[in-house]
Amino acid sequence: GAVVSQHPSWVICKSGTSVKIECRSLDFQATTMFWYRQFPKQSLMLMATSNEGSKATYEQGVEKDKFLINHASLTLSTLTVTSAHPEDSSFYICSAREGLGNTIYFGEGSWLTVV
Amino acid sequence: AQTVTQSQPEMSVQEAETVTLSCTYDTSESDYYLFWYKQPPSRQMILVIRQEAYKQQNATENRFSVNFQKAAKSFSLKISDSQLGDAAMYFCASRIRMVGNEKLTFGTGTRLTIIP
């Protein structure tokens, strides 16, 4: 089956620094990828939708200058948390749609801890 | 806008028994999908079952089946012959059936515990 891989699985960074999380579709081309954030014991909240070769569409309340999303190829989307603060600590999950298909595959998620 | 509501934060069931997880949703769209996802401790989101709103027949996947009541906007998940590996958070989700707008809206989740 289709696989979506996220890297890193765990990352700890200092407050004020930036951190990049990668989301790769390993065996299919993903024209659309989605980034979610999940706080402990809470549901997944969509942050943004990224389409290959175009700007990401951010959900209301998500700071686009803080959470930079790049979808430069059909197999890779990146989320960069800029000037990270402890309140940005969370579990970040990406998902990818295979071409024009209806199935969406999720990555394994990335834990971000800002100290 | 779509909303998904799961009113059961936690459920437990004896191993080998049957359990039903509730979900209600609201949407102004006529064409949409409904999903149940499982999130085990590993945090990997796993698709359990999918239902197309235009289909009247309830979806089934082995021990998992849904009771889709479109008029009532209800979408419950039944797990038969519960197994220890079924223990996880279960999220109900919906999305519009439209190319270019595939974002999922999730409920708050139900934590399912399997009692040996």
JSON list of C-alpha atoms in Angstrom, two decimals:
[
{"chain": "A", "resi": 1, "resn": "GLY", "atom": "CA", "xyz": [0.00, 0.00, 0.00]},
{"chain": "A", "resi": 2, "resn": "ALA", "atom": "CA", "xyz": [0.91, 3.63, -0.33]},
{"chain": "A", "resi": 3, "resn": "VAL", "atom": "CA", "xyz": [3.29, 4.95, 2.28]},
{"chain": "A", "resi": 4, "resn": "VAL", "atom": "CA", "xyz": [3.79, 8.45, 3.56]},
{"chain": "A", "resi": 5, "resn": "SER", "atom": "CA", "xyz": [6.90, 9.06, 5.60]},
{"chain": "A", "resi": 6, "resn": "GLN", "atom": "CA", "xyz": [7.65, 11.90, 7.95]},
{"chain": "A", "resi": 7, "resn": "HIS", "atom": "CA", "xyz": [11.03, 12.95, 9.20]},
{"chain": "A", "resi": 8, "resn": "PRO", "atom": "CA", "xyz": [12.10, 13.47, 11.86]},
{"chain": "A", "resi": 9, "resn": "SER", "atom": "CA", "xyz": [9.86, 11.46, 14.16]},
{"chain": "A", "resi": 10, "resn": "TRP", "atom": "CA", "xyz": [11.11, 13.39, 17.15]},
{"chain": "A", "resi": 11, "resn": "VAL", "atom": "CA", "xyz": [12.80, 16.76, 17.33]},
{"chain": "A", "resi": 12, "resn": "ILE", "atom": "CA", "xyz": [13.80, 18.99, 20.20]},
{"chain": "A", "resi": 13, "resn": "CYS", "atom": "CA", "xyz": [14.81, 22.54, 19.45]},
{"chain": "A", "resi": 14, "resn": "LYS", "atom": "CA", "xyz": [15.63, 25.65, 21.39]},
{"chain": "A", "resi": 15, "resn": "SER", "atom": "CA", "xyz": [13.19, 28.49, 21.64]},
{"chain": "A", "resi": 16, "resn": "GLY", "atom": "CA", "xyz": [13.73, 31.01, 18.88]},
{"chain": "A", "resi": 17, "resn": "THR", "atom": "CA", "xyz": [15.17, 28.58, 16.37]},
{"chain": "A", "resi": 18, "resn": "SER", "atom": "CA", "xyz": [13.50, 27.12, 13.30]},
{"chain": "A", "resi": 19, "resn": "VAL", "atom": "CA", "xyz": [12.80, 23.48, 12.63]},
{"chain": "A", "resi": 20, "resn": "LYS", "atom": "CA", "xyz": [11.83, 21.70, 9.43]},
{"chain": "A", "resi": 21, "resn": "ILE", "atom": "CA", "xyz": [9.64, 18.61, 9.16]},
{"chain": "A", "resi": 22, "resn": "GLU", "atom": "CA", "xyz": [9.51, 16.64, 5.94]},
{"chain": "A", "resi": 23, "resn": "CYS", "atom": "CA", "xyz": [6.62, 14.66, 4.52]},
{"chain": "A", "resi": 24, "resn": "ARG", "atom": "CA", "xyz": [7.34, 12.31, 1.65]},
{"chain": "A", "resi": 25, "resn": "SER", "atom": "CA", "xyz": [5.12, 10.09, -0.42]},
{"chain": "A", "resi": 26, "resn": "LEU", "atom": "CA", "xyz": [7.25, 7.03, -1.06]},
{"chain": "A", "resi": 27, "resn": "ASP", "atom": "CA", "xyz": [5.47, 5.19, -3.84]},
{"chain": "A", "resi": 28, "resn": "PHE", "atom": "CA", "xyz": [3.03, 7.63, -5.36]},
{"chain": "A", "resi": 29, "resn": "GLN", "atom": "CA", "xyz": [2.79, 11.20, -6.55]},
{"chain": "A", "resi": 30, "resn": "ALA", "atom": "CA", "xyz": [0.98, 13.46, -4.14]},
{"chain": "A", "resi": 31, "resn": "THR", "atom": "CA", "xyz": [-0.50, 16.51, -5.78]},
{"chain": "A", "resi": 32, "resn": "THR", "atom": "CA", "xyz": [-2.00, 17.58, -2.48]},
{"chain": "A", "resi": 33, "resn": "MET", "atom": "CA", "xyz": [-0.66, 17.25, 1.02]},
{"chain": "A", "resi": 34, "resn": "PHE", "atom": "CA", "xyz": [-2.19, 18.30, 4.31]},
{"chain": "A", "resi": 35, "resn": "TRP", "atom": "CA", "xyz": [-0.59, 19.33, 7.58]},
{"chain": "A", "resi": 36, "resn": "TYR", "atom": "CA", "xyz": [-2.35, 18.71, 10.87]},
{"chain": "A", "resi": 37, "resn": "ARG", "atom": "CA", "xyz": [-1.50, 19.53, 14.43]},
{"chain": "A", "resi": 38, "resn": "GLN", "atom": "CA", "xyz": [-2.57, 17.41, 17.36]},
{"chain": "A", "resi": 39, "resn": "PHE", "atom": "CA", "xyz": [-2.29, 18.49, 20.97]},
{"chain": "A", "resi": 40, "resn": "PRO", "atom": "CA", "xyz": [-2.16, 15.80, 23.67]},
{"chain": "A", "resi": 41, "resn": "LYS", "atom": "CA", "xyz": [-5.47, 13.99, 24.05]},
{"chain": "A", "resi": 42, "resn": "GLN", "atom": "CA", "xyz": [-7.08, 16.16, 21.42]},
{"chain": "A", "resi": 43, "resn": "SER", "atom": "CA", "xyz": [-8.18, 15.76, 17.84]},
{"chain": "A", "resi": 44, "resn": "LEU", "atom": "CA", "xyz": [-6.34, 16.61, 14.65]},
{"chain": "A", "resi": 45, "resn": "MET", "atom": "CA", "xyz": [-6.68, 20.19, 13.52]},
{"chain": "A", "resi": 46, "resn": "LEU", "atom": "CA", "xyz": [-5.93, 21.03, 9.92]},
{"chain": "A", "resi": 47, "resn": "MET", "atom": "CA", "xyz": [-3.30, 23.70, 9.59]},
{"chain": "A", "resi": 48, "resn": "ALA", "atom": "CA", "xyz": [-2.92, 24.01, 5.85]},
{"chain": "A", "resi": 49, "resn": "THR", "atom": "CA", "xyz": [-3.34, 22.38, 2.48]},
{"chain": "A", "resi": 50, "resn": "SER", "atom": "CA", "xyz": [-0.41, 22.39, 0.12]},
{"chain": "A", "resi": 51, "resn": "ASN", "atom": "CA", "xyz": [-0.59, 21.80, -3.61]},
{"chain": "A", "resi": 52, "resn": "GLU", "atom": "CA", "xyz": [2.49, 21.02, -5.62]},
{"chain": "A", "resi": 53, "resn": "GLY", "atom": "CA", "xyz": [3.89, 24.11, -7.25]},
{"chain": "A", "resi": 54, "resn": "SER", "atom": "CA", "xyz": [1.59, 26.61, -5.62]},
{"chain": "A", "resi": 55, "resn": "LYS", "atom": "CA", "xyz": [1.18, 28.43, -2.33]},
{"chain": "A", "resi": 56, "resn": "ALA", "atom": "CA", "xyz": [-0.33, 26.62, 0.59]},
{"chain": "A", "resi": 57, "resn": "THR", "atom": "CA", "xyz": [-3.83, 27.40, 1.76]},
{"chain": "A", "resi": 58, "resn": "TYR", "atom": "CA", "xyz": [-3.87, 28.05, 5.47]},
{"chain": "A", "resi": 59, "resn": "GLU", "atom": "CA", "xyz": [-6.78, 27.50, 7.82]},
{"chain": "A", "resi": 60, "resn": "GLN", "atom": "CA", "xyz": [-8.16, 30.41, 9.74]},
{"chain": "A", "resi": 61, "resn": "GLY", "atom": "CA", "xyz": [-6.05, 31.26, 12.75]},
{"chain": "A", "resi": 62, "resn": "VAL", "atom": "CA", "xyz": [-2.86, 29.60, 11.47]},
{"chain": "A", "resi": 63, "resn": "GLU", "atom": "CA", "xyz": [0.04, 32.01, 11.07]},
{"chain": "A", "resi": 64, "resn": "LYS", "atom": "CA", "xyz": [1.44, 31.51, 7.59]},
{"chain": "A", "resi": 65, "resn": "ASP", "atom": "CA", "xyz": [4.62, 33.37, 8.42]},
{"chain": "A", "resi": 66, "resn": "LYS", "atom": "CA", "xyz": [5.27, 31.12, 11.37]},
{"chain": "A", "resi": 67, "resn": "PHE", "atom": "CA", "xyz": [4.38, 27.81, 9.75]},
{"chain": "A", "resi": 68, "resn": "LEU", "atom": "CA", "xyz": [6.01, 27.85, 6.34]},
{"chain": "A", "resi": 69, "resn": "ILE", "atom": "CA", "xyz": [4.84, 25.13, 4.00]},
{"chain": "A", "resi": 70, "resn": "ASN", "atom": "CA", "xyz": [6.59, 24.24, 0.79]},
{"chain": "A", "resi": 71, "resn": "HIS", "atom": "CA", "xyz": [5.45, 21.61, -1.69]},
{"chain": "A", "resi": 72, "resn": "ALA", "atom": "CA", "xyz": [8.21, 21.81, -4.28]},
{"chain": "A", "resi": 73, "resn": "SER", "atom": "CA", "xyz": [7.78, 18.36, -5.78]},
{"chain": "A", "resi": 74, "resn": "LEU", "atom": "CA", "xyz": [5.11, 15.72, -6.20]},
{"chain": "A", "resi": 75, "resn": "THR", "atom": "CA", "xyz": [6.67, 13.62, -3.45]},
{"chain": "A", "resi": 76, "resn": "LEU", "atom": "CA", "xyz": [7.79, 16.13, -0.85]},
{"chain": "A", "resi": 77, "resn": "SER", "atom": "CA", "xyz": [6.18, 18.77, 1.33]},
{"chain": "A", "resi": 78, "resn": "THR", "atom": "CA", "xyz": [7.94, 20.51, 4.19]},
{"chain": "A", "resi": 79, "resn": "LEU", "atom": "CA", "xyz": [6.66, 22.33, 7.23]},
{"chain": "A", "resi": 80, "resn": "THR", "atom": "CA", "xyz": [9.05, 24.81, 8.80]},
{"chain": "A", "resi": 81, "resn": "VAL", "atom": "CA", "xyz": [8.22, 26.17, 12.22]},
{"chain": "A", "resi": 82, "resn": "THR", "atom": "CA", "xyz": [10.01, 29.49, 12.40]},
{"chain": "A", "resi": 83, "resn": "SER", "atom": "CA", "xyz": [11.13, 31.15, 15.62]},
{"chain": "A", "resi": 84, "resn": "ALA", "atom": "CA", "xyz": [9.69, 28.26, 17.58]},
{"chain": "A", "resi": 85, "resn": "HIS", "atom": "CA", "xyz": [8.31, 28.77, 21.07]},
{"chain": "A", "resi": 86, "resn": "PRO", "atom": "CA", "xyz": [7.29, 26.27, 23.72]},
{"chain": "A", "resi": 87, "resn": "GLU", "atom": "CA", "xyz": [3.62, 26.69, 22.80]},
{"chain": "A", "resi": 88, "resn": "ASP", "atom": "CA", "xyz": [4.48, 25.30, 19.35]},
{"chain": "A", "resi": 89, "resn": "SER", "atom": "CA", "xyz": [5.33, 21.98, 20.97]},
{"chain": "A", "resi": 90, "resn": "SER", "atom": "CA", "xyz": [2.92, 19.48, 19.54]},
{"chain": "A", "resi": 91, "resn": "PHE", "atom": "CA", "xyz": [2.45, 16.43, 17.34]},
{"chain": "A", "resi": 92, "resn": "TYR", "atom": "CA", "xyz": [2.43, 17.32, 13.66]},
{"chain": "A", "resi": 93, "resn": "ILE", "atom": "CA", "xyz": [0.96, 14.91, 11.10]},
{"chain": "A", "resi": 94, "resn": "CYS", "atom": "CA", "xyz": [0.94, 15.13, 7.35]},
{"chain": "A", "resi": 95, "resn": "SER", "atom": "CA", "xyz": [-1.29, 13.34, 4.90]},
{"chain": "A", "resi": 96, "resn": "ALA", "atom": "CA", "xyz": [-1.18, 13.01, 1.16]},
{"chain": "A", "resi": 97, "resn": "ARG", "atom": "CA", "xyz": [-3.69, 12.40, -1.59]},
{"chain": "A", "resi": 98, "resn": "GLU", "atom": "CA", "xyz": [-2.58, 10.11, -4.36]},
{"chain": "A", "resi": 99, "resn": "GLY", "atom": "CA", "xyz": [-3.08, 11.91, -7.66]},
{"chain": "A", "resi": 100, "resn": "LEU", "atom": "CA", "xyz": [-6.76, 12.47, -8.25]},
{"chain": "A", "resi": 101, "resn": "GLY", "atom": "CA", "xyz": [-7.71, 9.47, -6.18]},
{"chain": "A", "resi": 102, "resn": "ASN", "atom": "CA", "xyz": [-9.99, 9.50, -3.18]},
{"chain": "A", "resi": 103, "resn": "THR", "atom": "CA", "xyz": [-7.66, 7.84, -0.73]},
{"chain": "A", "resi": 104, "resn": "ILE", "atom": "CA", "xyz": [-5.64, 9.92, 1.69]},
{"chain": "A", "resi": 105, "resn": "TYR", "atom": "CA", "xyz": [-2.64, 8.41, 3.44]},
{"chain": "A", "resi": 106, "resn": "PHE", "atom": "CA", "xyz": [-1.17, 9.63, 6.71]},
{"chain": "A", "resi": 107, "resn": "GLY", "atom": "CA", "xyz": [2.43, 9.90, 7.80]},
{"chain": "A", "resi": 108, "resn": "GLU", "atom": "CA", "xyz": [3.66, 8.59, 11.11]},
{"chain": "A", "resi": 109, "resn": "GLY", "atom": "CA", "xyz": [3.74, 12.03, 12.66]},
{"chain": "A", "resi": 110, "resn": "SER", "atom": "CA", "xyz": [6.47, 14.16, 14.17]},
{"chain": "A", "resi": 111, "resn": "TRP", "atom": "CA", "xyz": [6.81, 15.18, 17.80]},
{"chain": "A", "resi": 112, "resn": "LEU", "atom": "CA", "xyz": [8.15, 18.70, 18.24]},
{"chain": "A", "resi": 113, "resn": "THR", "atom": "CA", "xyz": [9.34, 19.85, 21.63]},
{"chain": "A", "resi": 114, "resn": "VAL", "atom": "CA", "xyz": [10.56, 23.42, 22.00]},
{"chain": "A", "resi": 115, "resn": "VAL", "atom": "CA", "xyz": [12.63, 24.09, 25.10]},
{"chain": "B", "resi": 1, "resn": "ALA", "atom": "CA", "xyz": [-18.63, 24.20, 7.12]},
{"chain": "B", "resi": 2, "resn": "GLN", "atom": "CA", "xyz": [-18.57, 20.68, 8.43]},
{"chain": "B", "resi": 3, "resn": "THR", "atom": "CA", "xyz": [-18.64, 19.56, 12.03]},
{"chain": "B", "resi": 4, "resn": "VAL", "atom": "CA", "xyz": [-18.14, 16.12, 13.50]},
{"chain": "B", "resi": 5, "resn": "THR", "atom": "CA", "xyz": [-19.19, 15.22, 17.03]},
{"chain": "B", "resi": 6, "resn": "GLN", "atom": "CA", "xyz": [-18.16, 12.21, 19.05]},
{"chain": "B", "resi": 7, "resn": "SER", "atom": "CA", "xyz": [-19.99, 12.19, 22.36]},
{"chain": "B", "resi": 8, "resn": "GLN", "atom": "CA", "xyz": [-18.15, 9.29, 23.94]},
{"chain": "B", "resi": 9, "resn": "PRO", "atom": "CA", "xyz": [-14.67, 10.30, 25.15]},
{"chain": "B", "resi": 10, "resn": "GLU", "atom": "CA", "xyz": [-14.01, 6.76, 26.39]},
{"chain": "B", "resi": 11, "resn": "MET", "atom": "CA", "xyz": [-15.48, 3.32, 25.84]},
{"chain": "B", "resi": 12, "resn": "SER", "atom": "CA", "xyz": [-14.49, -0.10, 27.03]},
{"chain": "B", "resi": 13, "resn": "VAL", "atom": "CA", "xyz": [-15.48, -3.57, 25.91]},
{"chain": "B", "resi": 14, "resn": "GLN", "atom": "CA", "xyz": [-14.72, -7.11, 26.92]},
{"chain": "B", "resi": 15, "resn": "GLU", "atom": "CA", "xyz": [-12.51, -8.99, 24.52]},
{"chain": "B", "resi": 16, "resn": "ALA", "atom": "CA", "xyz": [-14.57, -10.89, 21.90]},
{"chain": "B", "resi": 17, "resn": "GLU", "atom": "CA", "xyz": [-17.62, -8.74, 22.56]},
{"chain": "B", "resi": 18, "resn": "THR", "atom": "CA", "xyz": [-19.16, -6.10, 20.32]},
{"chain": "B", "resi": 19, "resn": "VAL", "atom": "CA", "xyz": [-18.92, -2.36, 20.81]},
{"chain": "B", "resi": 20, "resn": "THR", "atom": "CA", "xyz": [-20.47, 0.59, 18.99]},
{"chain": "B", "resi": 21, "resn": "LEU", "atom": "CA", "xyz": [-18.85, 4.00, 18.77]},
{"chain": "B", "resi": 22, "resn": "SER", "atom": "CA", "xyz": [-21.11, 6.95, 18.04]},
{"chain": "B", "resi": 23, "resn": "CYS", "atom": "CA", "xyz": [-20.59, 9.84, 15.65]},
{"chain": "B", "resi": 24, "resn": "THR", "atom": "CA", "xyz": [-22.84, 12.59, 14.38]},
{"chain": "B", "resi": 25, "resn": "TYR", "atom": "CA", "xyz": [-21.96, 15.16, 11.77]},
{"chain": "B", "resi": 26, "resn": "ASP", "atom": "CA", "xyz": [-23.32, 18.22, 10.15]},
{"chain": "B", "resi": 27, "resn": "THR", "atom": "CA", "xyz": [-22.77, 19.42, 6.62]},
{"chain": "B", "resi": 28, "resn": "SER", "atom": "CA", "xyz": [-24.57, 21.49, 4.05]},
{"chain": "B", "resi": 29, "resn": "GLU", "atom": "CA", "xyz": [-23.10, 19.42, 1.24]},
{"chain": "B", "resi": 30, "resn": "SER", "atom": "CA", "xyz": [-24.97, 16.62, -0.46]},
{"chain": "B", "resi": 31, "resn": "ASP", "atom": "CA", "xyz": [-21.92, 14.70, -1.63]},
{"chain": "B", "resi": 32, "resn": "TYR", "atom": "CA", "xyz": [-19.36, 13.75, 0.96]},
{"chain": "B", "resi": 33, "resn": "TYR", "atom": "CA", "xyz": [-17.39, 10.94, 2.53]},
{"chain": "B", "resi": 34, "resn": "LEU", "atom": "CA", "xyz": [-17.37, 9.71, 6.09]},
{"chain": "B", "resi": 35, "resn": "PHE", "atom": "CA", "xyz": [-14.49, 7.87, 7.71]},
{"chain": "B", "resi": 36, "resn": "TRP", "atom": "CA", "xyz": [-13.42, 6.12, 10.84]},
{"chain": "B", "resi": 37, "resn": "TYR", "atom": "CA", "xyz": [-9.72, 6.31, 11.64]},
{"chain": "B", "resi": 38, "resn": "LYS", "atom": "CA", "xyz": [-7.86, 4.42, 14.32]},
{"chain": "B", "resi": 39, "resn": "GLN", "atom": "CA", "xyz": [-4.90, 5.96, 16.12]},
{"chain": "B", "resi": 40, "resn": "PRO", "atom": "CA", "xyz": [-3.00, 3.42, 18.23]},
{"chain": "B", "resi": 41, "resn": "PRO", "atom": "CA", "xyz": [-0.30, 4.45, 20.72]},
{"chain": "B", "resi": 42, "resn": "SER", "atom": "CA", "xyz": [2.16, 4.70, 17.84]},
{"chain": "B", "resi": 43, "resn": "ARG", "atom": "CA", "xyz": [0.07, 7.70, 16.68]},
{"chain": "B", "resi": 44, "resn": "GLN", "atom": "CA", "xyz": [-0.09, 6.42, 13.10]},
{"chain": "B", "resi": 45, "resn": "MET", "atom": "CA", "xyz": [-3.50, 7.22, 11.66]},
{"chain": "B", "resi": 46, "resn": "ILE", "atom": "CA", "xyz": [-5.02, 4.11, 10.14]},
{"chain": "B", "resi": 47, "resn": "LEU", "atom": "CA", "xyz": [-8.11, 4.14, 7.97]},
{"chain": "B", "resi": 48, "resn": "VAL", "atom": "CA", "xyz": [-10.64, 1.68, 9.36]},
{"chain": "B", "resi": 49, "resn": "ILE", "atom": "CA", "xyz": [-13.60, 2.19, 7.08]},
{"chain": "B", "resi": 50, "resn": "ARG", "atom": "CA", "xyz": [-15.03, 4.63, 4.57]},
{"chain": "B", "resi": 51, "resn": "GLN", "atom": "CA", "xyz": [-18.60, 5.44, 3.54]},
{"chain": "B", "resi": 52, "resn": "GLU", "atom": "CA", "xyz": [-19.71, 7.39, 0.51]},
{"chain": "B", "resi": 53, "resn": "ALA", "atom": "CA", "xyz": [-22.77, 9.47, 1.34]},
{"chain": "B", "resi": 54, "resn": "TYR", "atom": "CA", "xyz": [-24.50, 8.60, -1.92]},
{"chain": "B", "resi": 55, "resn": "LYS", "atom": "CA", "xyz": [-24.41, 4.90, -1.08]},
{"chain": "B", "resi": 56, "resn": "GLN", "atom": "CA", "xyz": [-27.30, 3.59, 0.97]},
{"chain": "B", "resi": 57, "resn": "GLN", "atom": "CA", "xyz": [-25.56, 0.33, 1.81]},
{"chain": "B", "resi": 58, "resn": "ASN", "atom": "CA", "xyz": [-23.55, 0.40, 5.00]},
{"chain": "B", "resi": 59, "resn": "ALA", "atom": "CA", "xyz": [-19.84, -0.17, 4.54]},
{"chain": "B", "resi": 60, "resn": "THR", "atom": "CA", "xyz": [-18.22, -3.23, 6.12]},
{"chain": "B", "resi": 61, "resn": "GLU", "atom": "CA", "xyz": [-14.60, -4.28, 6.51]},
{"chain": "B", "resi": 62, "resn": "ASN", "atom": "CA", "xyz": [-14.24, -7.65, 8.19]},
{"chain": "B", "resi": 63, "resn": "ARG", "atom": "CA", "xyz": [-15.11, -7.09, 11.88]},
{"chain": "B", "resi": 64, "resn": "PHE", "atom": "CA", "xyz": [-15.84, -3.40, 11.34]},
{"chain": "B", "resi": 65, "resn": "SER", "atom": "CA", "xyz": [-19.15, -2.09, 10.05]},
{"chain": "B", "resi": 66, "resn": "VAL", "atom": "CA", "xyz": [-20.98, 1.19, 10.11]},
{"chain": "B", "resi": 67, "resn": "ASN", "atom": "CA", "xyz": [-24.57, 2.23, 10.64]},
{"chain": "B", "resi": 68, "resn": "PHE", "atom": "CA", "xyz": [-24.99, 5.18, 8.32]},
{"chain": "B", "resi": 69, "resn": "GLN", "atom": "CA", "xyz": [-28.19, 7.13, 8.89]},
{"chain": "B", "resi": 70, "resn": "LYS", "atom": "CA", "xyz": [-28.03, 9.98, 6.39]},
{"chain": "B", "resi": 71, "resn": "ALA", "atom": "CA", "xyz": [-31.23, 11.74, 7.42]},
{"chain": "B", "resi": 72, "resn": "ALA", "atom": "CA", "xyz": [-30.16, 11.70, 11.05]},
{"chain": "B", "resi": 73, "resn": "LYS", "atom": "CA", "xyz": [-26.56, 12.55, 10.12]},
{"chain": "B", "resi": 74, "resn": "SER", "atom": "CA", "xyz": [-25.35, 9.68, 12.19]},
{"chain": "B", "resi": 75, "resn": "PHE", "atom": "CA", "xyz": [-22.39, 7.42, 11.44]},
{"chain": "B", "resi": 76, "resn": "SER", "atom": "CA", "xyz": [-21.64, 4.84, 14.11]},
{"chain": "B", "resi": 77, "resn": "LEU", "atom": "CA", "xyz": [-18.91, 2.23, 14.04]},
{"chain": "B", "resi": 78, "resn": "LYS", "atom": "CA", "xyz": [-19.53, -1.31, 15.21]},
{"chain": "B", "resi": 79, "resn": "ILE", "atom": "CA", "xyz": [-16.58, -3.50, 16.11]},
{"chain": "B", "resi": 80, "resn": "SER", "atom": "CA", "xyz": [-17.45, -7.17, 16.41]},
{"chain": "B", "resi": 81, "resn": "ASP", "atom": "CA", "xyz": [-15.37, -9.81, 18.18]},
{"chain": "B", "resi": 82, "resn": "SER", "atom": "CA", "xyz": [-13.20, -7.13, 19.77]},
{"chain": "B", "resi": 83, "resn": "GLN", "atom": "CA", "xyz": [-9.52, -7.92, 19.96]},
{"chain": "B", "resi": 84, "resn": "LEU", "atom": "CA", "xyz": [-6.77, -6.53, 22.15]},
{"chain": "B", "resi": 85, "resn": "GLY", "atom": "CA", "xyz": [-5.23, -4.91, 19.08]},
{"chain": "B", "resi": 86, "resn": "ASP", "atom": "CA", "xyz": [-8.36, -2.83, 18.61]},
{"chain": "B", "resi": 87, "resn": "ALA", "atom": "CA", "xyz": [-7.43, -0.70, 21.62]},
{"chain": "B", "resi": 88, "resn": "ALA", "atom": "CA", "xyz": [-6.81, 2.80, 20.29]},
{"chain": "B", "resi": 89, "resn": "MET", "atom": "CA", "xyz": [-8.28, 6.26, 19.80]},
{"chain": "B", "resi": 90, "resn": "TYR", "atom": "CA", "xyz": [-10.96, 6.22, 17.15]},
{"chain": "B", "resi": 91, "resn": "PHE", "atom": "CA", "xyz": [-11.72, 9.34, 15.17]},
{"chain": "B", "resi": 92, "resn": "CYS", "atom": "CA", "xyz": [-14.75, 9.94, 13.03]},
{"chain": "B", "resi": 93, "resn": "ALA", "atom": "CA", "xyz": [-14.09, 12.26, 10.10]},
{"chain": "B", "resi": 94, "resn": "SER", "atom": "CA", "xyz": [-15.83, 13.75, 7.10]},
{"chain": "B", "resi": 95, "resn": "ARG", "atom": "CA", "xyz": [-14.83, 15.48, 3.91]},
{"chain": "B", "resi": 96, "resn": "ILE", "atom": "CA", "xyz": [-16.53, 16.96, 0.93]},
{"chain": "B", "resi": 97, "resn": "ARG", "atom": "CA", "xyz": [-16.41, 14.87, -2.22]},
{"chain": "B", "resi": 98, "resn": "MET", "atom": "CA", "xyz": [-14.82, 17.52, -4.38]},
{"chain": "B", "resi": 99, "resn": "VAL", "atom": "CA", "xyz": [-11.48, 17.48, -6.14]},
{"chain": "B", "resi": 100, "resn": "GLY", "atom": "CA", "xyz": [-9.34, 20.23, -4.68]},
{"chain": "B", "resi": 101, "resn": "ASN", "atom": "CA", "xyz": [-11.14, 20.26, -1.35]},
{"chain": "B", "resi": 102, "resn": "GLU", "atom": "CA", "xyz": [-10.20, 17.03, 0.35]},
{"chain": "B", "resi": 103, "resn": "LYS", "atom": "CA", "xyz": [-9.51, 18.32, 3.82]},
{"chain": "B", "resi": 104, "resn": "LEU", "atom": "CA", "xyz": [-10.77, 16.13, 6.61]},
{"chain": "B", "resi": 105, "resn": "THR", "atom": "CA", "xyz": [-12.77, 17.38, 9.56]},
{"chain": "B", "resi": 106, "resn": "PHE", "atom": "CA", "xyz": [-12.25, 15.21, 12.63]},
{"chain": "B", "resi": 107, "resn": "GLY", "atom": "CA", "xyz": [-14.27, 14.58, 15.72]},
{"chain": "B", "resi": 108, "resn": "THR", "atom": "CA", "xyz": [-12.70, 14.73, 19.16]},
{"chain": "B", "resi": 109, "resn": "GLY", "atom": "CA", "xyz": [-12.14, 11.00, 19.33]},
{"chain": "B", "resi": 110, "resn": "THR", "atom": "CA", "xyz": [-13.18, 8.05, 21.46]},
{"chain": "B", "resi": 111, "resn": "ARG", "atom": "CA", "xyz": [-10.60, 6.10, 23.42]},
{"chain": "B", "resi": 112, "resn": "LEU", "atom": "CA", "xyz": [-11.44, 2.41, 23.22]},
{"chain": "B", "resi": 113, "resn": "THR", "atom": "CA", "xyz": [-10.13, 0.04, 25.86]},
{"chain": "B", "resi": 114, "resn": "ILE", "atom": "CA", "xyz": [-10.32, -3.71, 25.42]},
{"chain": "B", "resi": 115, "resn": "ILE", "atom": "CA", "xyz": [-10.69, -5.67, 28.64]},
{"chain": "B", "resi": 116, "resn": "PRO", "atom": "CA", "xyz": [-8.98, -9.09, 28.49]}
]
